[in-house]
Tab-separated table of C-alpha atoms in Angstrom:
chain	number	residue	atom	x	y	z
A	1	MET	CA	0.000	0.000	0.000
A	2	ARG	CA	1.092	3.539	-0.683
A	3	ILE	CA	-0.290	6.661	0.918
A	4	SER	CA	0.762	9.912	-0.683
A	5	GLY	CA	-0.097	13.244	0.836
A	6	SER	CA	-2.785	11.915	3.170
A	7	THR	CA	-3.233	9.860	6.326
A	8	SER	CA	-5.669	7.356	4.863
A	9	ARG	CA	-5.929	4.062	6.789
A	10	ARG	CA	-6.785	1.736	3.945
A	11	LYS	CA	-6.097	-1.947	4.478
A	12	SER	CA	-2.446	-2.842	3.833
A	13	LYS	CA	-1.437	-4.886	0.815
A	14	ARG	CA	1.733	-6.916	0.614
A	15	VAL	CA	2.790	-5.473	-2.765
A	16	PRO	CA	2.817	-1.693	-3.310
A	17	ARG	CA	0.027	-0.758	-5.732
A	18	THR	CA	2.441	0.943	-8.147
A	19	LEU	CA	4.560	-2.202	-8.333
A	20	ALA	CA	1.458	-4.336	-8.869
A	21	LEU	CA	0.361	-2.121	-11.769
A	22	LEU	CA	3.791	-2.398	-13.361
A	23	LEU	CA	3.721	-6.174	-13.081
A	24	ALA	CA	0.264	-6.257	-14.615
A	25	ALA	CA	1.377	-4.037	-17.472
A	26	ALA	CA	4.379	-6.260	-18.100
A	27	VAL	CA	2.161	-9.282	-18.837
A	28	GLY	CA	-0.266	-7.272	-20.947
A	29	THR	CA	-3.242	-7.275	-18.588
A	30	TRP	CA	-3.275	-3.582	-17.700
A	31	ALA	CA	-2.604	-1.388	-20.719
A	32	THR	CA	-5.172	-1.277	-23.544
A	33	PRO	CA	-5.286	0.766	-26.746
A	34	ALA	CA	-7.993	2.927	-25.207
A	35	LEU	CA	-6.470	3.365	-21.733
A	36	SER	CA	-2.760	3.289	-20.979
A	37	ALA	CA	-1.261	3.089	-17.497
A	38	PRO	CA	-0.067	6.380	-15.963
A	39	ARG	CA	3.672	6.910	-15.849
A	40	PRO	CA	4.857	5.481	-12.510
A	41	ASP	CA	6.583	7.749	-10.025
A	42	PRO	CA	10.304	6.791	-9.947
A	43	ILE	CA	10.421	7.129	-6.149
A	44	ASP	CA	7.516	4.711	-5.805
A	45	LEU	CA	9.381	2.255	-8.017
A	46	ILE	CA	12.587	2.589	-5.973
A	47	VAL	CA	10.767	1.987	-2.699
A	48	GLY	CA	8.693	-0.894	-4.031
A	49	ARG	CA	11.775	-2.611	-5.448
A	50	GLN	CA	13.725	-2.358	-2.179
A	51	MET	CA	10.738	-3.532	-0.135
A	52	GLU	CA	10.584	-6.626	-2.306
A	53	LEU	CA	14.340	-7.308	-2.504
A	54	ASN	CA	15.033	-6.816	1.202
A	55	HIS	CA	11.748	-7.853	2.841
A	56	ILE	CA	10.957	-4.395	4.244
A	57	PRO	CA	7.485	-4.283	5.826
A	58	GLY	CA	7.038	-0.507	5.921
A	59	VAL	CA	8.611	2.671	4.533
A	60	ALA	CA	7.890	6.401	4.657
A	61	VAL	CA	9.561	8.894	2.324
A	62	ALA	CA	9.674	12.662	1.909
A	63	VAL	CA	11.475	15.076	-0.386
A	64	VAL	CA	11.628	18.685	0.782
A	65	GLU	CA	13.048	21.415	-1.450
A	66	GLN	CA	13.194	25.170	-0.910
A	67	GLY	CA	10.770	24.913	2.004
A	68	ARG	CA	8.180	22.918	0.027
A	69	ILE	CA	7.235	19.294	0.625
A	70	VAL	CA	7.373	18.043	-2.958
A	71	LYS	CA	6.906	14.358	-2.136
A	72	ILE	CA	5.582	12.606	0.948
A	73	ALA	CA	4.368	9.023	0.954
A	74	ALA	CA	3.866	5.982	3.173
A	75	TYR	CA	4.117	2.354	2.046
A	76	GLY	CA	3.388	-1.047	3.491
A	77	THR	CA	2.860	-2.201	7.040
A	78	ALA	CA	3.883	-0.670	10.368
A	79	ASN	CA	2.927	-3.748	12.411
A	80	LEU	CA	2.626	-7.143	10.759
A	81	GLU	CA	0.896	-8.817	13.688
A	82	TRP	CA	-1.943	-6.290	13.610
A	83	ASP	CA	-1.744	-5.640	9.852
A	84	ALA	CA	-1.505	-1.932	10.675
A	85	PRO	CA	-0.545	0.223	7.677
A	86	VAL	CA	2.162	2.866	7.659
A	87	GLY	CA	0.718	6.377	7.664
A	88	LEU	CA	2.238	9.804	7.416
A	89	ASP	CA	1.948	10.028	11.206
A	90	THR	CA	3.538	6.621	11.953
A	91	ARG	CA	6.409	6.989	14.433
A	92	PHE	CA	9.674	5.374	13.366
A	93	GLN	CA	12.807	4.875	15.449
A	94	LEU	CA	15.487	7.318	14.216
A	95	ALA	CA	18.373	5.587	16.065
A	96	SER	CA	21.661	7.455	15.456
A	97	ALA	CA	19.961	10.057	13.256
A	98	THR	CA	18.944	11.498	16.654
A	99	LYS	CA	22.404	13.106	16.684
A	100	MET	CA	21.177	15.565	14.052
A	101	PHE	CA	18.647	16.896	16.566
A	102	THR	CA	21.282	17.166	19.277
A	103	GLY	CA	23.396	19.162	16.833
A	104	MET	CA	20.476	21.490	16.032
A	105	LEU	CA	19.829	21.992	19.749
A	106	LEU	CA	23.510	22.855	20.238
A	107	MET	CA	23.256	25.523	17.544
A	108	ARG	CA	19.984	26.903	18.976
A	109	LEU	CA	21.612	27.374	22.382
A	110	ALA	CA	24.697	28.900	20.747
A	111	GLU	CA	22.514	31.385	18.846
A	112	GLN	CA	20.841	32.335	22.124
A	113	GLY	CA	24.239	32.994	23.737
A	114	LYS	CA	23.821	30.209	26.289
A	115	LEU	CA	27.111	28.538	25.330
A	116	GLY	CA	29.898	28.853	22.789
A	117	LEU	CA	31.026	26.224	20.317
A	118	ASP	CA	34.636	26.961	21.225
A	119	ASP	CA	34.092	26.980	24.973
A	120	PRO	CA	36.607	24.712	26.735
A	121	VAL	CA	34.738	21.711	28.077
A	122	THR	CA	36.163	22.569	31.505
A	123	ARG	CA	34.052	25.753	31.562
A	124	TRP	CA	31.012	23.502	31.949
A	125	LEU	CA	32.707	20.603	33.724
A	126	PRO	CA	35.127	22.239	36.191
A	127	ASP	CA	35.885	18.895	37.875
A	128	ALA	CA	37.194	17.397	34.628
A	129	PRO	CA	40.879	16.470	34.305
A	130	ALA	CA	43.269	19.189	33.213
A	131	SER	CA	43.723	17.394	29.883
A	132	TRP	CA	40.094	18.207	29.075
A	133	SER	CA	40.876	21.926	28.939
A	134	ALA	CA	42.108	21.317	25.374
A	135	ILE	CA	38.697	19.963	24.314
A	136	ARG	CA	36.170	22.392	22.818
A	137	VAL	CA	32.407	21.863	22.955
A	138	ARG	CA	32.248	21.543	19.169
A	139	GLN	CA	34.729	18.638	19.318
A	140	LEU	CA	32.218	16.569	21.265
A	141	ALA	CA	29.674	17.095	18.488
A	142	ASP	CA	32.107	16.321	15.639
A	143	HIS	CA	33.765	13.301	17.312
A	144	THR	CA	37.261	14.809	17.488
A	145	SER	CA	37.362	15.244	21.284
A	146	GLY	CA	40.008	12.642	22.133
A	147	LEU	CA	37.743	11.058	24.772
A	148	ALA	CA	38.061	7.306	25.213
A	149	GLU	CA	34.967	5.381	24.186
A	150	GLN	CA	33.181	3.929	27.230
A	151	ARG	CA	30.160	2.181	25.684
A	152	GLY	CA	28.196	3.248	28.718
A	153	ALA	CA	24.587	2.987	27.510
A	154	THR	CA	23.718	-0.048	29.647
A	155	ARG	CA	20.537	-0.201	31.644
A	156	ASP	CA	22.427	0.299	34.920
A	157	ALA	CA	24.505	3.284	33.834
A	158	THR	CA	23.611	6.904	34.486
A	159	LEU	CA	24.903	10.043	32.844
A	160	GLU	CA	26.832	10.735	36.049
A	161	SER	CA	28.470	7.303	36.085
A	162	ILE	CA	29.368	7.564	32.378
A	163	LEU	CA	30.914	10.986	32.993
A	164	THR	CA	32.850	9.722	36.033
A	165	THR	CA	34.203	6.722	34.136
A	166	THR	CA	35.182	8.880	31.172
A	167	MET	CA	36.982	11.396	33.378
A	168	ALA	CA	38.983	8.604	34.999
A	169	ALA	CA	40.293	7.334	31.659
A	170	PRO	CA	43.223	8.945	29.824
A	171	LEU	CA	42.527	10.626	26.512
A	172	ALA	CA	42.578	8.178	23.625
A	173	TYR	CA	44.229	10.665	21.270
A	174	VAL	CA	45.134	14.354	21.097
A	175	PRO	CA	41.933	16.404	20.722
A	176	GLY	CA	41.425	17.456	17.113
A	177	SER	CA	43.975	15.015	15.691
A	178	GLU	CA	41.516	12.245	14.787
A	179	ALA	CA	37.811	11.630	14.319
A	180	ARG	CA	36.355	8.576	16.071
A	181	TYR	CA	32.634	7.979	15.932
A	182	GLY	CA	31.157	6.881	19.255
A	183	PHE	CA	28.668	7.207	22.079
A	184	THR	CA	30.718	8.879	24.810
A	185	ASP	CA	31.111	12.246	23.045
A	186	PHE	CA	27.347	12.705	22.954
A	187	ALA	CA	26.825	11.602	26.551
A	188	VAL	CA	29.250	14.316	27.699
A	189	LEU	CA	27.743	16.818	25.248
A	190	ARG	CA	24.315	16.109	26.689
A	191	VAL	CA	25.535	16.998	30.203
A	192	ILE	CA	26.789	20.345	28.892
A	193	LEU	CA	23.623	21.087	26.912
A	194	GLU	CA	21.481	20.422	29.959
A	195	LYS	CA	23.633	22.737	32.088
A	196	ALA	CA	23.569	25.502	29.480
A	197	GLY	CA	19.869	25.094	28.676
A	198	GLY	CA	18.707	24.616	32.234
A	199	ASP	CA	16.558	21.573	31.525
A	200	SER	CA	16.724	17.923	30.437
A	201	LEU	CA	17.620	17.106	26.842
A	202	PRO	CA	14.143	15.739	25.955
A	203	ARG	CA	12.443	18.862	27.326
A	204	LEU	CA	14.955	21.181	25.637
A	205	LEU	CA	14.332	19.486	22.295
A	206	HIS	CA	10.583	19.804	22.826
A	207	LYS	CA	10.749	23.494	23.700
A	208	GLN	CA	13.376	24.499	21.157
A	209	LEU	CA	12.333	22.394	18.137
A	210	PHE	CA	9.272	20.207	18.397
A	211	GLU	CA	6.739	22.600	19.905
A	212	PRO	CA	7.556	25.630	17.691
A	213	LEU	CA	7.248	23.481	14.555
A	214	ASP	CA	4.109	21.612	15.724
A	215	MET	CA	5.951	18.273	15.625
A	216	ARG	CA	3.429	16.236	17.608
A	217	ALA	CA	4.711	12.750	16.774
A	218	THR	CA	8.350	13.291	17.816
A	219	ALA	CA	9.412	12.064	21.257
A	220	PHE	CA	11.483	9.589	23.242
A	221	ALA	CA	9.902	6.485	24.761
A	222	ASN	CA	11.555	7.165	28.163
A	223	ALA	CA	11.997	3.441	28.568
A	224	SER	CA	13.532	1.656	31.525
A	225	ASP	CA	14.605	-1.975	31.715
A	226	ASP	CA	15.341	-3.858	34.927
A	227	GLY	CA	16.369	-7.004	33.076
A	228	THR	CA	12.924	-8.537	33.401
A	229	VAL	CA	10.370	-5.878	32.529
A	230	ARG	CA	10.640	-2.932	30.150
A	231	ILE	CA	8.472	0.097	30.912
A	232	GLY	CA	8.056	3.176	28.741
A	233	ASP	CA	5.732	5.862	27.497
A	234	LEU	CA	2.851	5.118	25.152
A	235	LEU	CA	3.723	6.305	21.643
A	236	PRO	CA	0.603	6.120	19.461
A	237	ARG	CA	1.153	4.841	15.918
A	238	ARG	CA	4.636	3.491	16.711
A	239	ALA	CA	6.043	1.145	14.049
A	240	GLN	CA	7.288	-2.253	15.174
A	241	ILE	CA	10.917	-2.828	14.201
A	242	TYR	CA	11.809	-6.075	12.419
A	243	GLY	CA	14.982	-8.024	11.825
A	244	LEU	CA	15.774	-10.629	9.206
A	245	ARG	CA	17.001	-14.135	9.907
A	246	ASP	CA	17.461	-16.553	7.007
A	247	ASP	CA	15.145	-14.329	4.919
A	248	ARG	CA	12.463	-14.614	7.619
A	249	LEU	CA	11.218	-11.503	9.386
A	250	THR	CA	11.519	-11.424	13.177
A	251	THR	CA	10.766	-8.738	15.734
A	252	SER	CA	13.889	-6.794	16.708
A	253	ASP	CA	13.499	-4.376	19.581
A	254	PHE	CA	16.802	-2.691	20.441
A	255	PHE	CA	16.765	-0.940	23.819
A	256	PHE	CA	17.725	2.734	23.613
A	257	ALA	CA	18.588	3.606	27.206
A	258	PRO	CA	17.575	7.128	28.303
A	259	GLN	CA	21.130	8.079	29.268
A	260	GLY	CA	22.040	7.707	25.587
A	261	TYR	CA	19.284	9.940	24.247
A	262	GLY	CA	21.759	12.521	22.950
A	263	ALA	CA	23.008	9.885	20.515
A	264	GLY	CA	19.931	7.813	19.662
A	265	GLY	CA	16.437	6.729	20.576
A	266	LEU	CA	14.200	9.479	19.179
A	267	TYR	CA	10.956	8.544	17.404
A	268	SER	CA	9.427	10.699	14.693
A	269	SER	CA	7.064	10.557	11.733
A	270	ILE	CA	7.645	11.452	8.101
A	271	GLU	CA	5.128	14.266	8.512
A	272	ASP	CA	7.030	15.793	11.443
A	273	LEU	CA	10.418	15.488	9.762
A	274	SER	CA	9.036	17.174	6.655
A	275	LYS	CA	7.876	20.079	8.810
A	276	LEU	CA	11.316	20.322	10.398
A	277	PHE	CA	13.250	20.532	7.137
A	278	ALA	CA	10.720	22.840	5.510
A	279	GLY	CA	11.200	25.061	8.561
A	280	LEU	CA	14.971	24.770	8.264
A	281	ASP	CA	14.770	25.949	4.636
A	282	ALA	CA	12.541	28.865	5.632
A	283	GLY	CA	14.889	30.068	8.389
A	284	ARG	CA	12.467	29.219	11.187
A	285	VAL	CA	14.864	26.805	12.926
A	286	LEU	CA	18.397	28.192	12.592
A	287	LYS	CA	20.259	31.042	10.947
A	288	PRO	CA	22.014	30.179	7.647
A	289	GLU	CA	25.439	30.453	9.293
A	290	SER	CA	24.354	28.001	11.994
A	291	ILE	CA	23.235	25.494	9.376
A	292	ARG	CA	26.628	25.822	7.693
A	293	GLU	CA	28.313	25.069	11.032
A	294	LEU	CA	26.212	21.919	11.426
A	295	GLU	CA	27.088	20.685	7.961
A	296	LYS	CA	30.768	21.674	7.861
A	297	ALA	CA	33.191	18.783	8.217
A	298	ALA	CA	35.740	19.286	10.975
A	299	THR	CA	39.339	20.032	9.998
A	300	LEU	CA	41.899	17.879	11.820
A	301	THR	CA	45.220	19.191	13.081
A	302	ASN	CA	46.987	17.614	10.068
A	303	GLY	CA	44.795	19.644	7.716
A	304	ARG	CA	42.656	16.716	6.584
A	305	ARG	CA	38.866	16.821	6.644
A	306	ALA	CA	37.029	14.593	9.097
A	307	PRO	CA	33.688	13.035	8.107
A	308	PHE	CA	31.695	14.742	10.854
A	309	GLY	CA	30.039	18.095	11.313
A	310	LEU	CA	28.137	18.989	14.491
A	311	GLY	CA	25.988	15.906	14.963
A	312	TRP	CA	25.730	15.647	11.187
A	313	ILE	CA	27.882	13.671	8.759
A	314	ALA	CA	29.291	15.490	5.707
A	315	ARG	CA	30.332	13.446	2.688
A	316	PRO	CA	30.861	13.903	-1.047
A	317	TYR	CA	28.408	12.182	-3.346
A	318	ARG	CA	28.196	12.511	-7.134
A	319	GLY	CA	29.731	15.949	-7.236
A	320	VAL	CA	27.760	17.448	-4.337
A	321	THR	CA	28.096	17.429	-0.554
A	322	LEU	CA	25.516	15.473	1.409
A	323	ALA	CA	24.954	16.433	5.044
A	324	GLY	CA	22.830	14.381	7.394
A	325	HIS	CA	22.900	11.037	9.158
A	326	SER	CA	21.766	7.439	9.003
A	327	GLY	CA	20.498	5.461	11.955
A	328	GLY	CA	19.927	1.789	12.364
A	329	PRO	CA	21.813	1.811	9.837
A	330	ALA	CA	18.716	2.233	7.667
A	331	LEU	CA	15.836	2.757	10.101
A	332	ALA	CA	16.306	6.435	9.287
A	333	ASP	CA	18.304	7.961	6.460
A	334	ILE	CA	18.251	11.759	6.171
A	335	TRP	CA	20.422	13.667	3.670
A	336	ARG	CA	20.461	17.307	2.651
A	337	ILE	CA	22.095	19.165	-0.247
A	338	GLU	CA	22.479	22.664	1.136
A	339	ASP	CA	23.124	24.389	-2.197
A	340	ARG	CA	19.678	23.285	-3.388
A	341	LYS	CA	17.992	23.288	0.007
A	342	LEU	CA	17.003	19.745	-0.903
A	343	THR	CA	16.392	17.095	1.773
A	344	VAL	CA	15.561	13.420	1.239
A	345	ILE	CA	14.150	11.510	4.218
A	346	VAL	CA	13.596	7.744	4.319
A	347	LEU	CA	12.220	5.846	7.328
A	348	THR	CA	11.873	2.052	7.501
A	349	ASN	CA	11.050	-0.604	10.078
A	350	GLN	CA	13.494	-3.318	8.955
A	351	GLN	CA	16.776	-3.229	10.835
A	352	VAL	CA	19.046	-5.445	8.722
A	353	LEU	CA	19.398	-2.997	5.857
A	354	HIS	CA	22.003	-0.929	4.103
A	355	PRO	CA	20.760	2.667	3.580
A	356	LEU	CA	20.321	2.501	-0.194
A	357	ILE	CA	16.883	4.026	-0.707
A	358	ALA	CA	17.780	7.653	0.029
A	359	GLU	CA	20.774	7.537	-2.331
A	360	ALA	CA	18.638	5.984	-5.056
A	361	ILE	CA	16.114	8.809	-4.676
A	362	ILE	CA	18.888	11.419	-4.722
A	363	ASP	CA	20.180	9.826	-7.929
A	364	THR	CA	16.865	10.681	-9.619
A	365	LEU	CA	17.182	14.323	-8.541
A	366	LEU	CA	20.789	14.972	-9.635
A	367	PRO	CA	22.049	15.414	-13.197
A	368	PRO	CA	23.977	12.443	-14.611
A	369	LEU	CA	27.735	12.386	-14.211
A	370	ALA	CA	30.185	11.336	-16.926
A	371	PRO	CA	31.534	7.899	-15.937
A	372	GLU	CA	35.168	7.605	-14.917
A	373	PRO	CA	37.155	6.083	-17.809
A	374	VAL	CA	38.087	2.401	-17.734
A	375	ILE	CA	41.677	1.176	-18.201
A	376	ALA	CA	42.915	-2.144	-19.596
A	377	ASP	CA	42.827	-4.893	-16.978
A	378	ASP	CA	46.245	-6.564	-16.767
A	379	ARG	CA	45.132	-9.024	-14.054
A	380	PRO	CA	41.679	-10.364	-14.972
A	381	ALA	CA	41.903	-13.031	-12.260
A	382	ILE	CA	41.305	-10.331	-9.631
A	383	ALA	CA	38.122	-9.133	-11.354
A	384	ALA	CA	36.981	-12.759	-11.664
A	385	ASN	CA	37.440	-13.263	-7.919
A	386	ILE	CA	35.565	-10.028	-7.221
A	387	ARG	CA	32.657	-11.362	-9.263
A	388	VAL	CA	32.702	-14.674	-7.360
A	389	ALA	CA	32.872	-12.918	-3.978
A	390	VAL	CA	30.061	-10.472	-4.706
A	391	THR	CA	27.711	-12.925	-6.430
A	392	LYS	CA	28.041	-15.585	-3.748
A	393	ALA	CA	27.794	-13.072	-0.882
A	394	ALA	CA	24.590	-11.608	-2.336
A	395	ALA	CA	23.125	-15.113	-2.428
A	396	GLY	CA	24.143	-15.803	1.173
A	397	ASP	CA	26.685	-18.400	0.012
A	398	THR	CA	29.668	-18.754	2.389
A	399	GLY	CA	31.666	-19.953	-0.619
A	400	ALA	CA	32.436	-16.264	-1.183
A	401	ALA	CA	35.428	-16.779	1.137
A	402	ALA	CA	37.137	-18.900	-1.539
A	403	ALA	CA	37.829	-15.717	-3.537
A	404	PHE	CA	39.977	-14.376	-0.675
A	405	ALA	CA	43.549	-15.166	0.334
A	406	PRO	CA	44.217	-16.194	3.969
A	407	THR	CA	45.282	-12.618	4.747
A	408	GLY	CA	41.958	-11.311	3.422
A	409	GLN	CA	39.627	-13.326	5.633
A	410	ASP	CA	38.529	-10.273	7.664
A	411	ASP	CA	37.114	-8.705	4.510
A	412	ALA	CA	35.727	-12.103	3.493
A	413	SER	CA	33.780	-12.236	6.761
A	414	SER	CA	32.596	-8.669	6.292
A	415	ILE	CA	31.166	-9.215	2.817
A	416	VAL	CA	28.983	-12.130	3.964
A	417	SER	CA	27.557	-10.199	6.936
A	418	PRO	CA	23.784	-9.581	6.932
A	419	PHE	CA	24.275	-5.846	6.295
A	420	ALA	CA	26.644	-6.416	3.371
A	421	ARG	CA	24.253	-8.953	1.901
A	422	ALA	CA	21.402	-6.436	2.170
A	423	MET	CA	23.526	-3.865	0.331
A	424	LEU	CA	24.452	-6.271	-2.450
A	425	ARG	CA	20.941	-7.640	-2.784
A	426	GLY	CA	19.498	-4.124	-2.903
A	427	MET	CA	21.713	-3.152	-5.843
A	428	GLY	CA	20.531	-6.092	-7.948
A	429	PRO	CA	22.622	-8.606	-9.916
A	430	LEU	CA	26.233	-7.702	-10.698
A	431	ARG	CA	26.709	-6.931	-14.374
A	432	THR	CA	30.278	-5.717	-14.934
A	433	VAL	CA	33.571	-5.327	-13.033
A	434	GLU	CA	35.776	-2.659	-14.629
A	435	LEU	CA	39.260	-1.506	-13.632
A	436	LEU	CA	39.580	2.250	-13.118
A	437	GLU	CA	43.019	2.721	-11.563
A	438	VAL	CA	46.087	0.938	-10.249
A	439	LYS	CA	47.751	2.921	-7.465
A	440	ALA	CA	51.464	3.089	-6.752
A	441	ASP	CA	51.119	0.706	-3.796
A	442	GLY	CA	49.325	-1.862	-5.975
A	443	GLU	CA	45.816	-1.160	-4.684
A	444	ARG	CA	43.273	-1.226	-7.492
A	445	ARG	CA	39.987	0.637	-7.962
A	446	TYR	CA	37.108	-1.130	-9.681
A	447	ARG	CA	33.695	0.050	-10.783
A	448	LEU	CA	31.087	-2.577	-10.001
A	449	ALA	CA	27.981	-1.979	-12.103
A	450	PHE	CA	24.920	-3.648	-10.615
A	451	GLN	CA	21.448	-3.627	-12.094
A	452	TYR	CA	20.340	-0.627	-10.028
A	453	LYS	CA	23.557	1.124	-9.000
A	454	ALA	CA	27.235	1.497	-9.885
A	455	VAL	CA	29.762	1.741	-7.036
A	456	VAL	CA	33.552	1.917	-6.717
A	457	TRP	CA	35.377	-0.630	-4.540
A	458	THR	CA	39.080	-0.930	-3.837
A	459	ALA	CA	40.907	-4.243	-3.910
A	460	SER	CA	44.335	-5.752	-3.360
A	461	ALA	CA	45.290	-9.306	-4.243
A	462	ASP	CA	48.018	-11.902	-3.910
A	463	ALA	CA	50.048	-13.306	-6.809
A	464	ASP	CA	47.226	-15.728	-7.690
A	465	GLY	CA	44.612	-12.979	-7.841
A	466	ARG	CA	42.900	-13.917	-4.597
A	467	LEU	CA	41.690	-10.910	-2.655
A	468	THR	CA	43.686	-9.691	0.333
A	469	ARG	CA	41.582	-6.555	0.717
A	470	PHE	CA	38.194	-5.706	-0.768
A	471	ARG	CA	35.804	-3.012	0.406
A	472	PRO	CA	33.726	-0.046	-0.813
A	473	GLU	CA	35.793	3.043	-1.555
């Protein structure tokens, strides 16, 4: 089922209507000389294809450009046990995409003069070790703080205990010299935001973002778990999250502990997120310079660019810069092209996914790029092993490991993981493997053209052509 631009509660169907019409047309039972089928929406086709290939029960999608919601739609089922359809108001778990909201809250408080991005962390945490005086508030948000990762979001931990444990550990690296994605940065950042804002993070987000933009379906579950019973708030129209085991859907309910709410755990609907990014375009959320701060990749002390802005990830893609975040890794996938004020939002309720849908939608909105030229392949055995590895991994065949040398078994294990299989399956069958470059150290770049997407992977191999290293570029 697809809902576009409404909150209709029609009974869910297992195949999206657009996909069903295409299948009917393909066998000649839909189109007639007198009445031809309407041209299908490419976004509907993308979503329907991925739902089928990767067993996704429910999806919601929005495209926001220049403050206008140009596409908003809901597909499939939010809860299989109750056969409840996805609507525009269905609440999906955003997981790590929650960091985007923490970043926006940071910039709101900075605009209001309640804290400075370049404040030393010790201004807000005077009991911190002297080594923390070199850490700036912004470095917590862009993962360049130097703090050792504590993995403290257990059900018994508190923000205070996480902070105490972190303070007792030496710095893992010199602040600003590296970028290491993790949980601890955002736990410490949350403590500072609450001190500067004078309230808890959930209430600050509500007052600063959700209430002004009339985002009524965005909230945390405030769950607690004593090891036997889990208790939390009622969240109407919440989507059940599913996993995938041997191509069979299972429930998959990851516990987002409240002490980690700066980094994950927020629920929202496609309708609410569309309001947020339309408001961002219109200047009702942040000033333009604040948005640029969010989206700007940090510069490390060696002059290199890190992947992270302030709670947002910044990365090149097809000649533009995408800023946003994924969570789950594909429960939520939100990406913005600032130059066009274009945002693509994809929410799903299937956890074992690679975030392909948003990129596929972005591909339809960007002009085509000239392909990188191919060079003559002097070692075709490597390309042959790449084809074996990818084809078998997509099919769930552990024989993919045979394409790897003994020193490449870590990458062999990675390519047969559930998430890698979802990525490969979502791109369709592999068609061609083309050599693009041989680097001075012998590493080789290949373009892998699948049915639905072309990607560049790097590879190294032993003398027999078996892979010692193989991963996406």
